[in-house]
Amino acid sequence: MNKKLAALGLTASLYAMLPGAAVAAGGGNFERPQGGPAAGTVVATAATTSTAPAGADDDFGDWEKEVAPEVSDPLEKINRGVFWFNDQADRFVIKPVAKGYDWVLPKPVKRGVSNVFDNLFTPVVAVSDLLQGNFQESASDVGRFVINSTVGVVGIFDVATGWGLEKRREDIGQALGAWGIGSGPYLVLPILGPSSVRDGVGLVGNYFLSPQNYIEDDGARWGVILLGGIDTRYRLLDASTVLEQAALDRYAFVRSSYSQHRQNLVENKDAGKPVPAASFGQ
C-alpha cells in the first residue's frame, strides 16, 4: 500500500506540472521552449533571489485585478511553507538533475522521451474528453494513442500528428470543472506544486488511467516514473526566467496565474492577456 501511495504521488506530480507549462506565458505549448521564457507550475518551486525589474509588481497587480479570478486560500500560511520546501527541493535536487539530463542527452533522444510521455498521457485526455461529451475528440485521442503506440514505436515518434490527429491537453480535473464542480481552496502540494481540491482529486483519476502505473516489474515501473519526472522538469528549465523576474511576491504570482490558467482550460478559452511578467525576459 505504501508503495502504491508513493507511486501515486510521483506520477501525479507529472500531471500537476505539465498542464501548467504555459501558465505565465498564456500559451498551450508543452514542449520546452527554444530561447524564450515560459512558465510552469513546477518552477513555482524554482524561484531565485533575483530582484524584479522596476514596475514588475505594478504590472502584476494590474493584471491580477483585471483578469485573475478570486482565489480561496484559507491555508495560505501552510501553503507558503510548502512553497518554500518545494523551492529548496527544486533548487538543490530536481533542477540540477534536469540540467544534467539536458547536458548529457542529444536533442533527438530527449524529444523522443518527451513524445513517449505525451503518448502515455493520452488515455487521460481521451477519458476526460469522453466525460465532457467531446466524443469526436475522444475518438481522435484514442486514434492518436493507437497509432503512436504502434507505428510510432511506443510513442517515440509522433506519427499521429502528421496524420491529422492533433495533440490535445485535457485531464480529469478539467472534466470535473466542466461538470460545474468548483476548484475549491487553493493548495500547494509537496513536490507537485500548485493545485486545488478539485484538481487534487483529478490527479487520482489521472493516475489510474496512466499505462505506466500498470507495469508489473517494480524496478521498471519506478524507472519510468522517475524518467517522466526528469523529462517534465527538463521541459520547464527555461521557465524559471519568468518567476525570477516576476512580482516580488512569487507565491501570489503563481497562485493567481495557476488559477487563471486552470479556469481557462475548464472554459476552453484563452487567457486573452499573458501574465505581464511573461515579457520581462524577452
mmCIF file of C-alpha atoms in Angstrom:
data_model
loop_
_atom_site.group_PDB
_atom_site.id
_atom_site.type_symbol
_atom_site.label_atom_id
_atom_site.label_comp_id
_atom_site.label_asym_id
_atom_site.label_seq_id
_atom_site.Cartn_x
_atom_site.Cartn_y
_atom_site.Cartn_z
ATOM 1 C CA MET A 1 0.000 0.000 0.000
ATOM 2 C CA ASN A 2 2.817 2.425 0.881
ATOM 3 C CA LYS A 3 4.480 1.730 -2.463
ATOM 4 C CA LYS A 4 1.245 2.406 -4.296
ATOM 5 C CA LEU A 5 0.706 5.668 -2.450
ATOM 6 C CA ALA A 6 4.242 6.781 -3.191
ATOM 7 C CA ALA A 7 3.831 5.885 -6.850
ATOM 8 C CA LEU A 8 0.581 7.846 -6.891
ATOM 9 C CA GLY A 9 2.371 10.896 -5.574
ATOM 10 C CA LEU A 10 5.254 10.711 -8.016
ATOM 11 C CA THR A 11 3.077 10.046 -11.032
ATOM 12 C CA ALA A 12 0.583 12.689 -10.061
ATOM 13 C CA SER A 13 3.419 15.191 -9.945
ATOM 14 C CA LEU A 14 3.910 14.752 -13.678
ATOM 15 C CA TYR A 15 0.293 15.637 -14.294
ATOM 16 C CA ALA A 16 0.408 18.537 -11.874
ATOM 17 C CA MET A 17 3.365 20.057 -13.677
ATOM 18 C CA LEU A 18 2.592 19.582 -17.348
ATOM 19 C CA PRO A 19 -0.816 21.274 -17.558
ATOM 20 C CA GLY A 20 0.740 24.445 -16.181
ATOM 21 C CA ALA A 21 3.650 24.610 -18.562
ATOM 22 C CA ALA A 22 2.383 27.824 -20.144
ATOM 23 C CA VAL A 23 0.731 29.429 -17.140
ATOM 24 C CA ALA A 24 2.502 32.754 -17.266
ATOM 25 C CA ALA A 25 3.116 32.721 -20.986
ATOM 26 C CA GLY A 26 -0.572 32.190 -21.656
ATOM 27 C CA GLY A 27 0.148 29.544 -24.269
ATOM 28 C CA GLY A 28 -0.645 25.896 -24.860
ATOM 29 C CA ASN A 29 2.752 24.571 -25.968
ATOM 30 C CA PHE A 30 4.029 21.904 -23.626
ATOM 31 C CA GLU A 31 7.381 21.381 -25.325
ATOM 32 C CA ARG A 32 10.409 23.053 -23.839
ATOM 33 C CA PRO A 33 10.636 26.499 -25.486
ATOM 34 C CA GLN A 34 13.700 27.270 -27.543
ATOM 35 C CA GLY A 35 15.155 30.595 -26.467
ATOM 36 C CA GLY A 36 12.241 32.444 -24.899
ATOM 37 C CA PRO A 37 10.919 32.162 -21.354
ATOM 38 C CA ALA A 38 7.846 30.233 -20.392
ATOM 39 C CA ALA A 39 6.297 29.406 -17.058
ATOM 40 C CA GLY A 40 5.243 26.159 -15.443
ATOM 41 C CA THR A 41 3.838 25.071 -12.166
ATOM 42 C CA VAL A 42 6.945 23.150 -11.192
ATOM 43 C CA VAL A 43 9.090 26.258 -11.334
ATOM 44 C CA ALA A 44 6.862 27.779 -8.744
ATOM 45 C CA THR A 45 9.386 25.942 -6.623
ATOM 46 C CA ALA A 46 12.367 27.164 -8.631
ATOM 47 C CA ALA A 47 12.375 30.841 -7.753
ATOM 48 C CA THR A 48 15.597 32.645 -7.026
ATOM 49 C CA THR A 49 16.557 35.683 -5.010
ATOM 50 C CA SER A 50 16.959 37.965 -8.008
ATOM 51 C CA THR A 51 15.173 41.302 -7.908
ATOM 52 C CA ALA A 52 12.292 42.033 -10.265
ATOM 53 C CA PRO A 53 12.649 44.876 -12.756
ATOM 54 C CA ALA A 54 11.084 48.194 -11.872
ATOM 55 C CA GLY A 55 7.353 48.127 -12.443
ATOM 56 C CA ALA A 56 7.101 44.327 -12.316
ATOM 57 C CA ASP A 57 4.897 44.324 -9.234
ATOM 58 C CA ASP A 58 2.723 47.118 -10.585
ATOM 59 C CA ASP A 59 2.206 45.251 -13.865
ATOM 60 C CA PHE A 60 1.353 42.073 -11.992
ATOM 61 C CA GLY A 61 -1.049 43.859 -9.697
ATOM 62 C CA ASP A 62 -2.889 45.393 -12.660
ATOM 63 C CA TRP A 63 -3.102 42.011 -14.392
ATOM 64 C CA GLU A 64 -4.304 40.295 -11.220
ATOM 65 C CA LYS A 65 -7.118 42.798 -10.709
ATOM 66 C CA GLU A 66 -8.181 42.684 -14.362
ATOM 67 C CA VAL A 67 -8.183 39.002 -15.318
ATOM 68 C CA ALA A 68 -7.181 36.782 -12.393
ATOM 69 C CA PRO A 69 -10.031 35.007 -10.612
ATOM 70 C CA GLU A 70 -10.543 35.392 -6.888
ATOM 71 C CA VAL A 71 -8.746 32.531 -5.218
ATOM 72 C CA SER A 72 -9.836 30.936 -1.961
ATOM 73 C CA ASP A 73 -6.689 30.356 0.071
ATOM 74 C CA PRO A 74 -7.633 29.643 3.705
ATOM 75 C CA LEU A 75 -4.463 27.563 4.118
ATOM 76 C CA GLU A 76 -2.120 30.305 2.895
ATOM 77 C CA LYS A 77 0.261 30.040 5.841
ATOM 78 C CA ILE A 78 0.706 26.294 5.320
ATOM 79 C CA ASN A 79 0.801 26.689 1.546
ATOM 80 C CA ARG A 80 3.608 29.225 1.792
ATOM 81 C CA GLY A 81 5.597 26.786 3.922
ATOM 82 C CA VAL A 82 5.167 24.042 1.334
ATOM 83 C CA PHE A 83 6.052 26.543 -1.395
ATOM 84 C CA TRP A 84 9.353 27.228 0.392
ATOM 85 C CA PHE A 85 10.041 23.491 0.752
ATOM 86 C CA ASN A 86 9.395 22.936 -2.947
ATOM 87 C CA ASP A 87 11.718 25.813 -3.738
ATOM 88 C CA GLN A 88 14.568 24.167 -1.850
ATOM 89 C CA ALA A 89 13.898 20.719 -3.316
ATOM 90 C CA ASP A 90 13.900 22.099 -6.833
ATOM 91 C CA ARG A 91 16.915 24.343 -6.362
ATOM 92 C CA PHE A 92 19.200 21.723 -4.859
ATOM 93 C CA VAL A 93 17.947 18.431 -6.337
ATOM 94 C CA ILE A 94 15.349 18.468 -9.096
ATOM 95 C CA LYS A 95 16.649 21.276 -11.288
ATOM 96 C CA PRO A 96 20.332 20.156 -11.167
ATOM 97 C CA VAL A 97 19.300 16.643 -12.214
ATOM 98 C CA ALA A 98 17.227 18.042 -15.095
ATOM 99 C CA LYS A 99 20.112 20.233 -16.232
ATOM 100 C CA GLY A 100 22.421 17.222 -16.208
ATOM 101 C CA TYR A 101 19.882 15.287 -18.253
ATOM 102 C CA ASP A 102 19.717 18.177 -20.721
ATOM 103 C CA TRP A 103 23.517 18.337 -20.983
ATOM 104 C CA VAL A 104 24.131 14.592 -21.409
ATOM 105 C CA LEU A 105 21.478 13.546 -23.914
ATOM 106 C CA PRO A 106 21.248 14.721 -27.552
ATOM 107 C CA LYS A 107 18.154 16.643 -28.578
ATOM 108 C CA PRO A 108 16.572 13.845 -30.699
ATOM 109 C CA VAL A 109 16.713 11.463 -27.730
ATOM 110 C CA LYS A 110 15.150 13.996 -25.385
ATOM 111 C CA ARG A 111 12.382 14.722 -27.889
ATOM 112 C CA GLY A 112 11.695 11.015 -28.229
ATOM 113 C CA VAL A 113 11.413 10.634 -24.447
ATOM 114 C CA SER A 114 9.031 13.600 -24.276
ATOM 115 C CA ASN A 115 6.932 12.082 -27.059
ATOM 116 C CA VAL A 116 6.677 8.815 -25.135
ATOM 117 C CA PHE A 117 5.331 10.536 -22.025
ATOM 118 C CA ASP A 118 2.937 12.653 -24.056
ATOM 119 C CA ASN A 119 1.657 9.411 -25.537
ATOM 120 C CA LEU A 120 1.297 7.790 -22.109
ATOM 121 C CA PHE A 121 -0.857 10.723 -21.041
ATOM 122 C CA THR A 122 -3.219 10.319 -23.993
ATOM 123 C CA PRO A 123 -5.601 7.860 -22.237
ATOM 124 C CA VAL A 124 -6.205 10.555 -19.609
ATOM 125 C CA VAL A 125 -7.022 13.036 -22.378
ATOM 126 C CA ALA A 126 -9.363 10.570 -24.103
ATOM 127 C CA VAL A 127 -11.340 9.802 -20.940
ATOM 128 C CA SER A 128 -11.523 13.485 -19.992
ATOM 129 C CA ASP A 129 -12.906 14.330 -23.423
ATOM 130 C CA LEU A 130 -15.396 11.465 -23.148
ATOM 131 C CA LEU A 131 -16.592 12.645 -19.730
ATOM 132 C CA GLN A 132 -17.123 16.132 -21.154
ATOM 133 C CA GLY A 133 -19.176 14.801 -24.051
ATOM 134 C CA ASN A 134 -16.491 15.549 -26.612
ATOM 135 C CA PHE A 135 -16.982 12.250 -28.411
ATOM 136 C CA GLN A 136 -15.259 13.157 -31.665
ATOM 137 C CA GLU A 137 -12.217 14.497 -29.814
ATOM 138 C CA SER A 138 -12.122 11.409 -27.598
ATOM 139 C CA ALA A 139 -12.132 9.154 -30.663
ATOM 140 C CA SER A 140 -9.292 11.212 -32.116
ATOM 141 C CA ASP A 141 -7.363 10.826 -28.845
ATOM 142 C CA VAL A 142 -7.795 7.055 -28.966
ATOM 143 C CA GLY A 143 -6.618 7.053 -32.578
ATOM 144 C CA ARG A 144 -3.523 9.055 -31.596
ATOM 145 C CA PHE A 145 -2.689 6.595 -28.842
ATOM 146 C CA VAL A 146 -3.072 3.528 -31.042
ATOM 147 C CA ILE A 147 -1.077 4.979 -33.937
ATOM 148 C CA ASN A 148 1.760 6.389 -31.855
ATOM 149 C CA SER A 149 1.956 3.257 -29.698
ATOM 150 C CA THR A 150 2.341 1.029 -32.757
ATOM 151 C CA VAL A 151 3.588 2.856 -35.844
ATOM 152 C CA GLY A 152 5.286 5.449 -33.632
ATOM 153 C CA VAL A 153 7.137 2.747 -31.634
ATOM 154 C CA VAL A 154 5.566 3.197 -28.165
ATOM 155 C CA GLY A 155 5.260 6.900 -28.862
ATOM 156 C CA ILE A 156 8.889 7.762 -29.625
ATOM 157 C CA PHE A 157 7.737 9.224 -32.938
ATOM 158 C CA ASP A 158 4.636 11.418 -33.111
ATOM 159 C CA VAL A 159 3.236 9.898 -36.291
ATOM 160 C CA ALA A 160 -0.380 10.738 -35.446
ATOM 161 C CA THR A 161 0.091 14.498 -35.681
ATOM 162 C CA GLY A 162 1.369 14.125 -39.234
ATOM 163 C CA TRP A 163 -1.734 12.089 -39.993
ATOM 164 C CA GLY A 164 -4.023 14.891 -38.851
ATOM 165 C CA LEU A 165 -4.713 13.736 -35.284
ATOM 166 C CA GLU A 166 -3.628 16.734 -33.264
ATOM 167 C CA LYS A 167 -2.315 16.511 -29.722
ATOM 168 C CA ARG A 168 -4.761 17.768 -27.108
ATOM 169 C CA ARG A 169 -4.379 18.507 -23.424
ATOM 170 C CA GLU A 170 -7.204 17.537 -21.093
ATOM 171 C CA ASP A 171 -7.267 15.949 -17.653
ATOM 172 C CA ILE A 172 -9.748 14.687 -15.085
ATOM 173 C CA GLY A 173 -9.613 17.917 -13.096
ATOM 174 C CA GLN A 174 -10.784 19.772 -16.203
ATOM 175 C CA ALA A 175 -13.618 17.283 -16.656
ATOM 176 C CA LEU A 176 -14.751 17.838 -13.063
ATOM 177 C CA GLY A 177 -14.682 21.575 -13.692
ATOM 178 C CA ALA A 178 -16.751 21.124 -16.852
ATOM 179 C CA TRP A 179 -19.386 19.383 -14.713
ATOM 180 C CA GLY A 180 -19.676 22.562 -12.678
ATOM 181 C CA ILE A 181 -17.554 21.473 -9.727
ATOM 182 C CA GLY A 182 -15.701 24.467 -8.322
ATOM 183 C CA SER A 183 -11.960 24.401 -7.818
ATOM 184 C CA GLY A 184 -12.229 24.706 -4.056
ATOM 185 C CA PRO A 185 -9.439 26.078 -1.871
ATOM 186 C CA TYR A 186 -6.009 26.609 -3.385
ATOM 187 C CA LEU A 187 -3.385 24.062 -2.356
ATOM 188 C CA VAL A 188 0.363 23.811 -2.737
ATOM 189 C CA LEU A 189 1.290 20.141 -2.667
ATOM 190 C CA PRO A 190 4.752 18.866 -1.717
ATOM 191 C CA ILE A 191 6.828 18.460 -4.909
ATOM 192 C CA LEU A 192 3.644 18.533 -7.023
ATOM 193 C CA GLY A 193 3.290 22.301 -6.650
ATOM 194 C CA PRO A 194 0.159 24.448 -7.255
ATOM 195 C CA SER A 195 -3.179 22.671 -7.198
ATOM 196 C CA SER A 196 -6.661 22.858 -5.719
ATOM 197 C CA VAL A 197 -9.029 20.455 -4.011
ATOM 198 C CA ARG A 198 -10.733 19.648 -7.319
ATOM 199 C CA ASP A 199 -7.508 19.240 -9.277
ATOM 200 C CA GLY A 200 -6.025 17.165 -6.463
ATOM 201 C CA VAL A 201 -8.914 14.718 -6.787
ATOM 202 C CA GLY A 202 -8.393 14.789 -10.542
ATOM 203 C CA LEU A 203 -4.784 13.672 -10.071
ATOM 204 C CA VAL A 204 -6.040 10.403 -8.603
ATOM 205 C CA GLY A 205 -8.104 9.763 -11.723
ATOM 206 C CA ASN A 206 -5.114 10.659 -13.905
ATOM 207 C CA TYR A 207 -3.016 8.130 -12.034
ATOM 208 C CA PHE A 208 -5.348 5.185 -12.603
ATOM 209 C CA LEU A 209 -5.663 5.994 -16.316
ATOM 210 C CA SER A 210 -1.903 6.040 -16.940
ATOM 211 C CA PRO A 211 -0.500 2.873 -18.552
ATOM 212 C CA GLN A 212 2.934 3.094 -16.910
ATOM 213 C CA ASN A 213 1.383 2.528 -13.490
ATOM 214 C CA TYR A 214 0.401 -0.987 -14.552
ATOM 215 C CA ILE A 215 3.921 -2.175 -15.332
ATOM 216 C CA GLU A 216 4.295 -5.302 -13.212
ATOM 217 C CA ASP A 217 8.038 -5.127 -12.645
ATOM 218 C CA ASP A 218 8.635 -2.718 -9.751
ATOM 219 C CA GLY A 219 12.057 -1.628 -10.971
ATOM 220 C CA ALA A 220 10.840 -0.880 -14.477
ATOM 221 C CA ARG A 221 7.769 0.957 -13.214
ATOM 222 C CA TRP A 222 9.760 3.179 -10.867
ATOM 223 C CA GLY A 223 12.325 3.791 -13.588
ATOM 224 C CA VAL A 224 9.643 5.013 -15.969
ATOM 225 C CA ILE A 225 8.091 7.210 -13.276
ATOM 226 C CA LEU A 226 11.460 8.733 -12.392
ATOM 227 C CA LEU A 227 12.338 9.352 -16.039
ATOM 228 C CA GLY A 228 8.959 11.003 -16.535
ATOM 229 C CA GLY A 229 9.648 13.387 -13.673
ATOM 230 C CA ILE A 230 13.062 14.298 -15.071
ATOM 231 C CA ASP A 231 11.588 14.846 -18.536
ATOM 232 C CA THR A 232 8.916 17.112 -17.080
ATOM 233 C CA ARG A 233 11.442 19.287 -15.263
ATOM 234 C CA TYR A 234 13.704 19.372 -18.321
ATOM 235 C CA ARG A 235 10.879 20.806 -20.403
ATOM 236 C CA LEU A 236 10.472 23.629 -17.921
ATOM 237 C CA LEU A 237 14.117 24.599 -17.476
ATOM 238 C CA ASP A 238 13.653 27.932 -19.206
ATOM 239 C CA ALA A 239 10.511 28.717 -17.259
ATOM 240 C CA SER A 240 12.301 29.912 -14.125
ATOM 241 C CA THR A 241 13.285 33.075 -16.019
ATOM 242 C CA VAL A 242 9.726 34.343 -15.710
ATOM 243 C CA LEU A 243 9.472 33.726 -11.984
ATOM 244 C CA GLU A 244 12.885 35.206 -11.313
ATOM 245 C CA GLN A 245 11.711 38.431 -12.912
ATOM 246 C CA ALA A 246 8.083 38.320 -11.844
ATOM 247 C CA ALA A 247 6.371 40.035 -8.946
ATOM 248 C CA LEU A 248 8.312 40.113 -5.709
ATOM 249 C CA ASP A 249 5.608 38.032 -4.045
ATOM 250 C CA ARG A 250 6.200 34.961 -6.171
ATOM 251 C CA TYR A 251 3.729 32.906 -4.169
ATOM 252 C CA ALA A 252 0.861 35.250 -5.069
ATOM 253 C CA PHE A 253 2.054 35.398 -8.673
ATOM 254 C CA VAL A 254 1.974 31.617 -9.047
ATOM 255 C CA ARG A 255 -1.340 31.296 -7.218
ATOM 256 C CA SER A 256 -3.080 33.817 -9.480
ATOM 257 C CA SER A 257 -1.559 32.613 -12.741
ATOM 258 C CA TYR A 258 -2.218 28.940 -11.974
ATOM 259 C CA SER A 259 -5.840 29.605 -11.026
ATOM 260 C CA GLN A 260 -6.435 31.716 -14.142
ATOM 261 C CA HIS A 261 -4.822 29.090 -16.346
ATOM 262 C CA ARG A 262 -6.940 26.263 -14.913
ATOM 263 C CA GLN A 263 -10.114 28.321 -15.231
ATOM 264 C CA ASN A 264 -9.325 29.000 -18.877
ATOM 265 C CA LEU A 265 -8.727 25.305 -19.507
ATOM 266 C CA VAL A 266 -12.082 24.397 -17.970
ATOM 267 C CA GLU A 267 -13.838 27.080 -20.023
ATOM 268 C CA ASN A 268 -11.850 26.172 -23.165
ATOM 269 C CA LYS A 269 -10.718 29.716 -23.767
ATOM 270 C CA ASP A 270 -7.504 31.693 -23.905
ATOM 271 C CA ALA A 271 -6.481 33.996 -21.102
ATOM 272 C CA GLY A 272 -6.694 36.844 -23.604
ATOM 273 C CA LYS A 273 -3.757 38.545 -21.943
ATOM 274 C CA PRO A 274 -0.496 36.963 -20.842
ATOM 275 C CA VAL A 275 0.781 37.450 -17.341
ATOM 276 C CA PRO A 276 2.785 40.706 -17.563
ATOM 277 C CA ALA A 277 5.952 39.058 -16.220
ATOM 278 C CA ALA A 278 5.994 36.776 -19.254
ATOM 279 C CA SER A 279 7.511 39.595 -21.269
ATOM 280 C CA PHE A 280 10.174 40.604 -18.788
ATOM 281 C CA GLY A 281 12.728 38.126 -20.031
ATOM 282 C CA GLN A 282 12.249 38.858 -23.734
#
